[in-house]
Amino acid sequence: MKETRYIGKPARRVDGRAKVTGQAKFSDDVILPRTRYAKVLHSRYAHAKITKLDVSKAKELPGVAAVFTAKDIPNNDKYFRKGTMGDTWVLAEEYVRYIGDAVAFVVADDEETAEKALSLIEAEYEPLPPVVNLREAKKAELLARADREGNVSMPLEVSRGDVEADFAKADVILSDRYVFPSLSQLHLEPNSVTAVYEGGKLTVYCASQVWFHTREDIAAVVGLPEKDIILRPMTIGGAFGARNDQPLPIIASLLAVLTKSTVKMTNTRLEEFVAARPSLQMDIDITVAADKEGHLLSKKTWLLSSHGIHASDNDAVTAIACLRLDNNYKFNSVYVDGTGLYLNHTPTAAYRGFGNPQMHWAFESMLDELAEKLGMDPTEIRMLNYHEGGEVGIHGFIYNNCGIKECMRRAKEIVNWDEKKKHKVPGKGIGCASLIHCSGSRAGKPEFSGTSAWARLESSGAVTILAGECEMGQGIVNVCALIAGEELGVDPLSVKVIMGDTEMCPFSTGTNGSKLTSNLGNAVLFACRDLKKQLCDALREQCGYGPVEMRDGGIYYENNGEFVMSLEQAAYEACCKFSGRPFMGLGRFNPPSELGDRTGYGNLAPSYVFGVQMAEVTVHEDGSFTVDRMVSVHDIGRVIDIRNATGQVYGGVMQAFGAATTESLDLNKEGVYQANTILEYKAPTLLDMPHIDVGFVETHDQYGPYGAKAIAEPPIIAMAPAIGNAIYDAVGVRVHEAPITPQRLREAILEKKKRAAAGEEA
Amino acid sequence: MKETRYIGKPARRVDGRAKVTGQAKFSDDVILPRTRYAKVLHSRYAHAKITKLDVSKAKELPGVAAVFTAKDIPNNDKYFRKGTMGDTWVLAEEYVRYIGDAVAFVVADDEETAEKALSLIEAEYEPLPPVVNLREAKKAELLARADREGNVSMPLEVSRGDVEADFAKADVILSDRYVFPSLSQLHLEPNSVTAVYEGGKLTVYCASQVWFHTREDIAAVVGLPEKDIILRPMTIGGAFGARNDQPLPIIASLLAVLTKSTVKMTNTRLEEFVAARPSLQMDIDITVAADKEGHLLSKKTWLLSSHGIHASDNDAVTAIACLRLDNNYKFNSVYVDGTGLYLNHTPTAAYRGFGNPQMHWAFESMLDELAEKLGMDPTEIRMLNYHEGGEVGIHGFIYNNCGIKECMRRAKEIVNWDEKKKHKVPGKGIGCASLIHCSGSRAGKPEFSGTSAWARLESSGAVTILAGECEMGQGIVNVCALIAGEELGVDPLSVKVIMGDTEMCPFSTGTNGSKLTSNLGNAVLFACRDLKKQLCDALREQCGYGPVEMRDGGIYYENNGEFVMSLEQAAYEACCKFSGRPFMGLGRFNPPSELGDRTGYGNLAPSYVFGVQMAEVTVHEDGSFTVDRMVSVHDIGRVIDIRNATGQVYGGVMQAFGAATTESLDLNKEGVYQANTILEYKAPTLLDMPHIDVGFVETHDQYGPYGAKAIAEPPIIAMAPAIGNAIYDAVGVRVHEAPITPQRLREAILEKKKRAAAGEEA
């Protein structure tokens, strides 16, 4: 590996100081003059006919600027993503279809008046039976939406190879069912938006992961051309996929335009639960076929996926759940039948891992079942079936490198796997699971799927990186600053990174799919190289200094290495030679990837990341258990920012731990979420966290900057099945539906005992 | 002239709507959270020793964050322009030296507390005699500043040709003395600044004409590198030269940094008078030599100029007053002895015309005296001595075109000059004066004196022009939008123009010297052409459309003229082909001009503008008079924006009318301005304005965009002497000191009568 000054070294975060001192401005910190406040009247029924909706008293309240119901909204039924979605509404008209469905908007001079006006709206409903269960939705005896026959939002059926032939020649066939819950992404910052409509132009201060998509969505609903809309990114308090498709920026923008004013809206925590975009619950049946040596031959999967009341990016999540994991093992053939279903709850959407955690929960658990049946060690069956660099996954992934076997070896070392397996301690268990994900994953655009960046040097010597992507807390600003610092020879902390401002920054397809380190990292790298070349050329030619190079924050003669001048001085002289214009290095990266075909076949990303996760547990007779240690080892190519990468692993593992043990958004029969507060939702806190060991296997990726690959999503993907497998290892019992609560585990232990007793009796 | 779609046509102002609807944000409209307010304790003495300064009670007032006196200010004596000025102080230390001199700063939680704290500061002074008169300052019996021997701020002595020989062969020699007052630029928006200091970075919301100079000034005083300072331009309510060098952005920035907070300061109207940067009073003695045909042979000038208490751009103003006008006539030789003097009043600085109105008042009046002595018509003596295109002025101006003779012909036609001269009506008079000024005048930087602009097309189709210059109300945004509209074939009202943001825009030397239409106009023109080429190249090559052209807001095939797609569609497709990056057309213009040598000789601008101004008056026996009509005819090359150009003439003529008739910043013996409110200052209102006729002589300038030249400053330059000459024409009496108040005119009439009576008696 090339010697580096900043890359891979422990670095301070360029946005760290502002965040820890409270100076960072989040969306709710936006305070503008003459702001009006808007509130939403949400449905309290999961499915009902609206029998009365009288807003006259609310309208008469002093301080109320406007009250809107469905009939007041132009294009009420043309909501969201122009041309791709559009199967929903701004305000419910005849029916409400989920708890949280918007029935009316109030715009008032202050929040208190808006709240009061909400209470003055007279709404009456005739309840209808809601569809809240995947298996029932599939039966389609009741419809979640009268306009959607069969409740099917997205069907996907894919077959590769000769599945029946492979099953026919299998030595072992195993079937099981796994359920993974819907989860809240639980970004701690609730959504807040301030939309300013003045002189025919709209400026929106908000959070988003997909600035230019959000602009497109707003344009479609408010009826302005995109060029008259500016999004000004605020500091974002987490996103995790939830901010791919948030309604609030669109609603606030619409109300600003309709009332020709500045409108601010901030979600309550309750709204963040009921009117949010949580992850997809999946109910998965798998039958797997292997030969007696443990080679995976084939697999059949039937997957039901909760899309909630309308399409979002839940289609893509379901598709990835159906296909991605298969690429991690050398199957001969696979078959999958996936169905995204409409249900009477809030629409679901992306969550870190994008469908991958759900399928990994199912299949990585089953792999342990299979290993047991074959008398193999769980690590052994995986090592046997992993791909190597240079191979191609069954759905078309091309691996230019693959460090998964090394990840497994490293993880085993860390937990001392073989020793522990040899010397079993009652009630103690270890489990493993492995994972695959994309690095630089392809956006669903045929036009392009890369990104671009500018590195700007202005006359003062200030270096700025401009990109249309999103810093949502994941630390991409640091990656950009480190790359710029490395290439330009300046302190990364002095580099300003401006991201996502739709007026200042390049267009981007948005920040998801673990694609920034690879795609944006390259764009920044190329931009800095271009900038350096431009500046040195100008100094040599226009300014007459002869051959010079830029390093260590200064300019040096190429021939004798002598110092010529500071970067500030060089910037001033060179800018003046070009009549004041800053130097703008341009970098762009369009990764070698392709859109999948209609069956999802294709090399969706330039590179892929791999990892192995392990857990050690202690399980008690009553079903209570502790996770004693978690180990997460990842092949992410070259590590750019070691602290940040490690932080990403901690965060992802913590979220996976929550999903495995405590978190879920369960609905009751009436379609009511059983957890509507953080307290009830029971996400783990730092105090609940077991020890985590993080390991990185540094491969060199031929497409990544400095050989780097992604780390954003992987740590969340396979820890839940690793914990499940460890519990099985401890007590020989498996809970098929996450989270593995003590109740569920206790029931399974009792059930096992009952079956054992029955067996003894038999 | 090339056929145009927008250039030269009546156009709506792109910033008009926001201004008339009140949506434009001026500096005082900036409202930020956690803002502190600062106030200045000003000296009430023009010259005094500080004997006591006790701020302890002010500091103890609840709500006061800090109180600063000179000893608390780092670099207190290193104020303003790094390397060029630096002869002043932030806060007065031992002495106060003008009324308005800053003695202490108070920073408090609100304005009322800050005011109250000011009143609690105990300051005592021992008054010293102030120097407030130019002739007395020149004698230097008293010093305005103990550290400046002789009160001389700037001496300039220049001689060209053989002055004594020319005087020796003259048929007529004439001497006289003229005085032109110090004037307030009277921009209606008082200065207001909000400076935000967070995380080691400073962001300043303010008005300035010279964004990057102001940044440099702030950096020098607050001790931050320029790269850590961002200036965010607000809408500006007029500048007229006054905002080249305003202390408020520097003071507010310093207090923000010292208190590590957000500090807002807004001047009162009183502060806008006493602590402002008004124009230079000049006291001018001229002796002129001519032959009997009226050819100007030579001229000697002794000029005293009030620089106030320290250097600013008053040095440059005095230099231009000394030299510029001489270039307008074919002198054989000239001599000038100019002295800028320190006086105990606020420092003086630029005002529209930059010293030219002062000298034009003197010499254009004397030319009428000379014509009378030679029995010539005032227009005849001027026509005889004007230059033609292709000639070179006596101080080195090179005229690539010159329409002044045509201006004179046009103006004469409009007022029916010859008829009116033939048929004199008692008490009625007509007068004329002519003028010269720079177009694209050179900034005092050897590095460069041009400017650059970007034309950006982003994926939404939005067209943005970015430039580091300043829109201060003069309408340059419209010139940029019209040029962009013309070149790109889009509606100028759809073009967004962003100017002066030091983070987003190119570096510039600042907006003064009537240079934007020429310099920035060219930069925008070239930027748009570059953008068009880049886009069409991308559509042809990367997008595969073959040869296309951009016009009428769309893309058309070059061969058959058929429509291909809208600009929005083209922008999206082409941006995607370049991984999302917007197209950035770069334009830069470095005009063919040179810095003057040490004697001020040189071709300071690529082009020069000329004009003839005329006035018709009715004078009554008691000294009261009315100006019945003003005519202003200008050679400004091609007219870009006819409404805006006409508006500039109205405004400039109105200001000249004020200077000629009512306005002046007179000091009493104690150094107190006699007018400290708009009411007392007596600037004319619209209701006071005579009819104005505006004429444009359209020459084609080889360096200007579409052949255009400047119009910002010329209309103010020669109207005062035209009015003076008209009054002389009416009643044979001349007031040598502007403004020509009824009192002064009455005194002159009585004096003339007395002399006439004495003559009769003799």
Short mmCIF file of C-alpha atoms in Angstrom, two decimals, chain A residues 368-713:
data_model
loop_
_atom_site.label_atom_id
_atom_site.label_comp_id
_atom_site.label_asym_id
_atom_site.label_seq_id
_atom_site.Cartn_x
_atom_site.Cartn_y
_atom_site.Cartn_z
CA ASP A 368 -26.50 -23.35 10.89
CA GLU A 369 -29.44 -25.75 10.81
CA LEU A 370 -27.98 -27.30 7.68
CA ALA A 371 -24.49 -27.54 9.19
CA GLU A 372 -25.92 -29.33 12.20
CA LYS A 373 -27.80 -31.76 10.00
CA LEU A 374 -24.59 -32.49 8.09
CA GLY A 375 -22.49 -32.63 11.25
CA MET A 376 -20.36 -29.74 10.12
CA ASP A 377 -19.03 -26.73 11.97
CA PRO A 378 -21.00 -23.59 11.00
CA THR A 379 -17.82 -21.86 9.90
CA GLU A 380 -16.81 -24.86 7.82
CA ILE A 381 -19.99 -24.98 5.72
CA ARG A 382 -19.62 -21.28 5.00
CA MET A 383 -15.93 -21.47 4.06
CA LEU A 384 -16.78 -24.33 1.73
CA ASN A 385 -19.35 -22.29 -0.18
CA TYR A 386 -17.79 -18.80 -0.29
CA HIS A 387 -16.73 -17.19 -3.52
CA GLU A 388 -13.22 -16.02 -4.29
CA GLY A 389 -12.07 -12.84 -6.02
CA GLY A 390 -12.51 -13.16 -9.80
CA GLU A 391 -15.71 -15.21 -9.55
CA VAL A 392 -19.27 -14.19 -10.39
CA GLY A 393 -22.25 -14.45 -8.05
CA ILE A 394 -25.39 -16.26 -9.14
CA HIS A 395 -27.28 -13.00 -9.80
CA GLY A 396 -24.40 -11.42 -11.69
CA PHE A 397 -22.16 -9.80 -9.09
CA ILE A 398 -18.56 -9.70 -10.34
CA TYR A 399 -15.97 -9.82 -7.56
CA ASN A 400 -12.80 -7.98 -8.41
CA ASN A 401 -11.66 -8.91 -4.91
CA CYS A 402 -13.14 -10.87 -2.04
CA GLY A 403 -11.77 -11.05 1.49
CA ILE A 404 -14.55 -13.07 3.09
CA LYS A 405 -12.48 -16.14 3.87
CA GLU A 406 -9.90 -13.97 5.59
CA CYS A 407 -12.72 -12.29 7.52
CA MET A 408 -13.84 -15.69 8.75
CA ARG A 409 -10.31 -16.67 9.77
CA ARG A 410 -9.81 -13.37 11.61
CA ALA A 411 -13.17 -13.56 13.40
CA LYS A 412 -12.51 -17.12 14.48
CA GLU A 413 -9.17 -16.07 15.89
CA ILE A 414 -10.69 -13.18 17.82
CA VAL A 415 -13.31 -15.34 19.52
CA ASN A 416 -11.04 -18.37 19.74
CA TRP A 417 -13.77 -20.30 17.91
CA ASP A 418 -12.18 -23.72 17.62
CA GLU A 419 -11.18 -23.86 21.30
CA LYS A 420 -14.61 -22.78 22.41
CA LYS A 421 -16.29 -25.34 20.19
CA LYS A 422 -14.04 -28.04 21.64
CA HIS A 423 -14.64 -27.09 25.27
CA LYS A 424 -18.35 -26.43 25.48
CA VAL A 425 -19.62 -24.73 28.64
CA PRO A 426 -23.28 -25.35 29.48
CA GLY A 427 -25.46 -22.30 28.80
CA LYS A 428 -22.72 -20.61 26.81
CA GLY A 429 -22.74 -20.44 23.05
CA ILE A 430 -21.00 -18.93 20.07
CA GLY A 431 -22.52 -18.21 16.71
CA CYS A 432 -21.47 -16.79 13.41
CA ALA A 433 -23.01 -15.39 10.28
CA SER A 434 -21.53 -13.87 7.17
CA LEU A 435 -22.67 -11.09 4.92
CA ILE A 436 -22.36 -9.54 1.51
CA HIS A 437 -23.25 -6.05 0.40
CA CYS A 438 -22.54 -3.63 -2.41
CA SER A 439 -19.87 -0.95 -2.40
CA GLY A 440 -20.87 1.95 -4.61
CA SER A 441 -24.19 0.33 -5.35
CA ARG A 442 -25.97 1.34 -8.49
CA ALA A 443 -28.86 3.83 -8.37
CA GLY A 444 -31.86 2.89 -10.46
CA LYS A 445 -31.03 5.34 -13.22
CA PRO A 446 -30.02 4.23 -16.67
CA GLU A 447 -28.56 7.70 -17.31
CA PHE A 448 -25.79 7.33 -14.79
CA SER A 449 -25.06 6.07 -11.36
CA GLY A 450 -21.93 7.83 -10.29
CA THR A 451 -21.36 11.18 -8.80
CA SER A 452 -19.16 14.21 -9.22
CA ALA A 453 -17.36 16.67 -7.02
CA TRP A 454 -15.54 19.92 -7.27
CA ALA A 455 -12.41 20.85 -5.39
CA ARG A 456 -12.30 24.61 -5.27
CA LEU A 457 -9.33 26.75 -4.38
CA GLU A 458 -10.17 30.41 -4.09
CA SER A 459 -7.97 33.45 -3.83
CA SER A 460 -7.74 33.27 -0.02
CA GLY A 461 -6.34 29.74 -0.21
CA ALA A 462 -9.56 28.21 1.10
CA VAL A 463 -10.13 24.69 -0.17
CA THR A 464 -13.73 23.60 -0.53
CA ILE A 465 -15.16 20.30 -1.70
CA LEU A 466 -18.60 20.51 -3.25
CA ALA A 467 -20.75 17.47 -3.82
CA GLY A 468 -24.45 16.82 -4.24
CA GLU A 469 -24.47 13.90 -1.85
CA CYS A 470 -25.50 13.83 1.76
CA GLU A 471 -23.72 13.95 5.09
CA MET A 472 -26.27 12.49 7.46
CA GLY A 473 -23.96 11.68 10.33
CA GLN A 474 -22.09 8.84 8.63
CA GLY A 475 -18.96 10.94 8.31
CA ILE A 476 -18.54 11.24 4.57
CA VAL A 477 -17.41 14.83 5.12
CA ASN A 478 -14.38 13.39 6.84
CA VAL A 479 -13.68 10.96 4.04
CA CYS A 480 -13.83 13.87 1.59
CA ALA A 481 -11.63 16.07 3.78
CA LEU A 482 -9.06 13.30 4.29
CA ILE A 483 -8.85 12.56 0.59
CA ALA A 484 -8.56 16.27 -0.21
CA GLY A 485 -5.96 16.70 2.51
CA GLU A 486 -3.97 13.72 1.26
CA GLU A 487 -4.03 14.78 -2.38
CA LEU A 488 -3.49 18.50 -1.85
CA GLY A 489 -1.11 18.26 1.08
CA VAL A 490 -3.26 20.39 3.38
CA ASP A 491 -4.67 19.74 6.84
CA PRO A 492 -7.98 17.91 6.37
CA LEU A 493 -9.50 20.00 9.17
CA SER A 494 -8.96 23.10 7.03
CA VAL A 495 -10.97 21.66 4.14
CA LYS A 496 -14.57 22.78 3.98
CA VAL A 497 -17.00 20.24 2.59
CA ILE A 498 -20.32 21.55 1.26
CA MET A 499 -22.80 18.84 0.44
CA GLY A 500 -26.23 18.71 -1.08
CA ASP A 501 -27.12 22.35 -1.52
CA THR A 502 -29.07 22.05 -4.75
CA GLU A 503 -28.04 25.51 -5.83
CA MET A 504 -24.31 25.15 -5.25
CA CYS A 505 -23.56 21.48 -5.66
CA PRO A 506 -23.49 18.96 -8.49
CA PHE A 507 -26.61 16.91 -9.12
CA SER A 508 -26.58 13.50 -7.51
CA THR A 509 -28.86 10.51 -7.43
CA GLY A 510 -28.72 10.49 -3.65
CA THR A 511 -26.94 8.92 -0.77
CA ASN A 512 -27.80 5.31 -0.12
CA GLY A 513 -26.53 1.87 -1.00
CA SER A 514 -23.18 2.37 0.75
CA LYS A 515 -21.89 4.14 -2.27
CA LEU A 516 -20.18 7.33 -1.16
CA THR A 517 -16.72 6.20 -0.08
CA SER A 518 -16.30 4.49 -3.41
CA ASN A 519 -18.15 6.83 -5.78
CA LEU A 520 -17.78 10.20 -4.11
CA GLY A 521 -14.37 9.30 -2.75
CA ASN A 522 -13.16 8.79 -6.31
CA ALA A 523 -14.85 11.97 -7.51
CA VAL A 524 -13.11 13.97 -4.76
CA LEU A 525 -9.78 12.29 -5.48
CA PHE A 526 -9.99 13.11 -9.17
CA ALA A 527 -11.20 16.63 -8.43
CA CYS A 528 -8.19 17.27 -6.19
CA ARG A 529 -5.77 15.90 -8.76
CA ASP A 530 -7.37 18.10 -11.39
CA LEU A 531 -7.14 21.12 -9.08
CA LYS A 532 -3.49 20.46 -8.31
CA LYS A 533 -2.66 20.16 -11.96
CA GLN A 534 -4.54 23.33 -12.84
CA LEU A 535 -2.80 25.31 -10.11
CA CYS A 536 0.69 24.03 -10.86
CA ASP A 537 0.16 24.62 -14.58
CA ALA A 538 -0.90 28.19 -13.88
CA LEU A 539 2.07 28.80 -11.61
CA ARG A 540 4.44 27.34 -14.17
CA GLU A 541 3.01 28.98 -17.26
CA GLN A 542 0.96 32.08 -16.48
CA CYS A 543 2.86 33.09 -13.34
CA GLY A 544 6.28 32.11 -14.71
CA TYR A 545 7.61 30.05 -11.82
CA GLY A 546 8.64 27.10 -13.95
CA PRO A 547 7.97 23.51 -12.91
CA VAL A 548 6.53 23.41 -9.37
CA GLU A 549 4.63 20.94 -7.27
CA MET A 550 2.11 21.30 -4.50
CA ARG A 551 2.66 19.55 -1.18
CA ASP A 552 2.60 20.12 2.58
CA GLY A 553 0.39 23.17 2.21
CA GLY A 554 2.87 24.94 -0.05
CA ILE A 555 4.44 25.17 -3.48
CA TYR A 556 7.90 23.74 -4.13
CA TYR A 557 10.23 23.76 -7.12
CA GLU A 558 10.16 20.42 -8.85
CA ASN A 559 13.87 20.33 -9.63
CA ASN A 560 15.45 21.24 -6.29
CA GLY A 561 12.55 20.85 -3.85
CA GLU A 562 12.95 24.41 -2.57
CA PHE A 563 9.99 26.22 -1.09
CA VAL A 564 8.43 28.75 -3.46
CA MET A 565 5.45 30.09 -1.55
CA SER A 566 2.49 29.21 0.62
CA LEU A 567 -0.68 27.82 -0.85
CA GLU A 568 -2.48 31.04 0.11
CA GLN A 569 0.01 33.14 -1.82
CA ALA A 570 -0.10 30.77 -4.78
CA ALA A 571 -3.89 30.83 -4.78
CA TYR A 572 -3.94 34.61 -4.78
CA GLU A 573 -1.37 34.97 -7.54
CA ALA A 574 -2.87 32.33 -9.75
CA CYS A 575 -6.46 33.51 -9.27
CA CYS A 576 -5.40 37.03 -10.17
CA LYS A 577 -3.78 35.72 -13.34
CA PHE A 578 -7.19 34.34 -14.27
CA SER A 579 -9.06 37.55 -13.51
CA GLY A 580 -10.12 36.45 -10.07
CA ARG A 581 -11.77 33.15 -10.83
CA PRO A 582 -11.14 30.38 -8.32
CA PHE A 583 -9.65 27.13 -9.52
CA MET A 584 -12.25 24.40 -9.78
CA GLY A 585 -10.90 20.91 -10.03
CA LEU A 586 -13.55 18.61 -11.43
CA GLY A 587 -13.77 14.98 -10.53
CA ARG A 588 -16.38 12.55 -11.68
CA PHE A 589 -16.80 8.86 -11.29
CA ASN A 590 -19.25 6.68 -13.10
CA PRO A 591 -18.64 3.23 -11.68
CA PRO A 592 -18.38 0.15 -13.90
CA SER A 593 -21.79 -1.26 -12.98
CA GLU A 594 -25.06 -2.00 -14.71
CA LEU A 595 -28.73 -1.93 -13.96
CA GLY A 596 -30.04 -5.41 -13.28
CA ASP A 597 -32.18 -6.92 -16.01
CA ARG A 598 -35.88 -7.57 -15.42
CA THR A 599 -34.98 -10.55 -13.27
CA GLY A 600 -32.51 -8.53 -11.21
CA TYR A 601 -29.48 -10.11 -12.88
CA GLY A 602 -26.52 -7.79 -13.24
CA ASN A 603 -23.33 -6.42 -11.77
CA LEU A 604 -24.98 -3.73 -9.68
CA ALA A 605 -21.83 -2.24 -8.23
CA PRO A 606 -18.17 -1.84 -9.04
CA SER A 607 -17.25 -3.73 -5.90
CA TYR A 608 -18.68 -5.77 -3.07
CA VAL A 609 -18.02 -5.86 0.63
CA PHE A 610 -17.99 -8.92 2.83
CA GLY A 611 -17.93 -9.63 6.48
CA VAL A 612 -18.26 -12.18 9.20
CA GLN A 613 -20.01 -11.43 12.48
CA MET A 614 -19.92 -13.52 15.61
CA ALA A 615 -21.59 -13.45 18.99
CA GLU A 616 -20.99 -15.10 22.33
CA VAL A 617 -23.96 -15.55 24.63
CA THR A 618 -24.97 -16.89 28.01
CA VAL A 619 -28.50 -18.28 28.16
CA HIS A 620 -30.43 -19.03 31.33
CA GLU A 621 -33.13 -21.61 31.86
CA ASP A 622 -35.85 -18.93 32.16
CA GLY A 623 -35.13 -17.65 28.67
CA SER A 624 -33.18 -14.62 29.77
CA PHE A 625 -29.84 -14.28 28.13
CA THR A 626 -26.92 -11.96 27.78
CA VAL A 627 -24.85 -11.29 24.71
CA ASP A 628 -21.33 -11.30 26.13
CA ARG A 629 -19.42 -10.19 23.12
CA MET A 630 -19.93 -9.32 19.49
CA VAL A 631 -17.27 -9.51 16.82
CA SER A 632 -17.56 -7.80 13.47
CA VAL A 633 -14.88 -8.34 10.86
CA HIS A 634 -15.17 -6.64 7.50
CA ASP A 635 -13.45 -6.63 4.17
CA ILE A 636 -13.80 -2.96 3.20
CA GLY A 637 -10.73 -2.66 1.01
CA ARG A 638 -8.35 0.06 2.18
CA VAL A 639 -9.52 1.84 5.32
CA ILE A 640 -9.73 5.59 4.70
CA ASP A 641 -10.73 6.82 8.14
CA ILE A 642 -10.10 4.24 10.83
CA ARG A 643 -12.01 5.97 13.62
CA ASN A 644 -14.98 6.71 11.48
CA ALA A 645 -15.05 3.19 10.01
CA THR A 646 -14.87 1.71 13.48
CA GLY A 647 -17.67 4.03 14.58
CA GLN A 648 -19.78 2.84 11.69
CA VAL A 649 -19.27 -0.75 12.82
CA TYR A 650 -20.19 0.07 16.43
CA GLY A 651 -23.35 1.80 15.28
CA GLY A 652 -24.44 -0.87 12.87
CA VAL A 653 -23.76 -3.68 15.32
CA MET A 654 -25.71 -1.80 17.99
CA GLN A 655 -28.71 -1.49 15.68
CA ALA A 656 -28.45 -5.19 14.80
CA PHE A 657 -28.27 -6.04 18.49
CA GLY A 658 -31.51 -4.09 19.00
CA ALA A 659 -33.20 -5.89 16.13
CA ALA A 660 -32.00 -9.24 17.45
CA THR A 661 -33.07 -8.73 21.04
CA THR A 662 -35.57 -5.96 21.75
CA GLU A 663 -36.80 -3.82 18.86
CA SER A 664 -39.90 -4.26 16.73
CA LEU A 665 -42.79 -2.24 15.44
CA ASP A 666 -45.61 -4.66 16.16
CA LEU A 667 -49.16 -3.84 15.13
CA ASN A 668 -52.21 -4.96 17.04
CA LYS A 669 -55.32 -6.17 15.22
CA GLU A 670 -56.61 -2.61 14.86
CA GLY A 671 -53.42 -1.60 13.11
CA VAL A 672 -52.03 0.31 16.10
CA TYR A 673 -48.28 0.28 16.65
CA GLN A 674 -47.61 -1.08 20.10
CA ALA A 675 -44.60 1.19 20.58
CA ASN A 676 -44.99 4.89 19.92
CA THR A 677 -42.30 6.29 22.15
CA ILE A 678 -38.60 5.61 22.41
CA LEU A 679 -39.20 4.15 25.86
CA GLU A 680 -41.74 1.64 24.53
CA TYR A 681 -39.73 0.91 21.42
CA LYS A 682 -36.87 -0.35 23.58
CA ALA A 683 -33.88 0.36 21.43
CA PRO A 684 -30.73 -0.53 23.34
CA THR A 685 -28.77 2.28 24.92
CA LEU A 686 -25.02 2.43 25.23
CA LEU A 687 -25.37 0.93 28.72
CA ASP A 688 -27.06 -2.14 27.24
CA MET A 689 -24.26 -2.78 24.79
CA PRO A 690 -22.00 -5.82 25.01
CA HIS A 691 -18.32 -5.52 24.20
CA ILE A 692 -17.69 -5.22 20.47
CA ASP A 693 -14.52 -6.27 18.68
CA VAL A 694 -14.00 -4.70 15.29
CA GLY A 695 -11.66 -6.08 12.66
CA PHE A 696 -10.84 -4.94 9.17
CA VAL A 697 -9.44 -7.11 6.43
CA GLU A 698 -7.75 -4.69 4.07
CA THR A 699 -8.05 -5.87 0.49
CA HIS A 700 -7.25 -3.55 -2.38
CA ASP A 701 -10.24 -2.65 -4.49
CA GLN A 702 -9.31 -1.75 -8.03
CA TYR A 703 -12.15 0.78 -8.37
CA GLY A 704 -12.14 2.39 -4.93
CA PRO A 705 -10.15 5.47 -3.93
CA TYR A 706 -6.85 4.20 -2.52
CA GLY A 707 -8.45 0.75 -2.83
CA ALA A 708 -11.28 1.53 -0.40
CA LYS A 709 -14.74 0.00 -0.26
CA ALA A 710 -17.91 0.71 1.74
CA ILE A 711 -18.65 0.20 5.43
CA ALA A 712 -21.92 2.07 6.05
CA GLU A 713 -24.42 -0.78 5.94
#
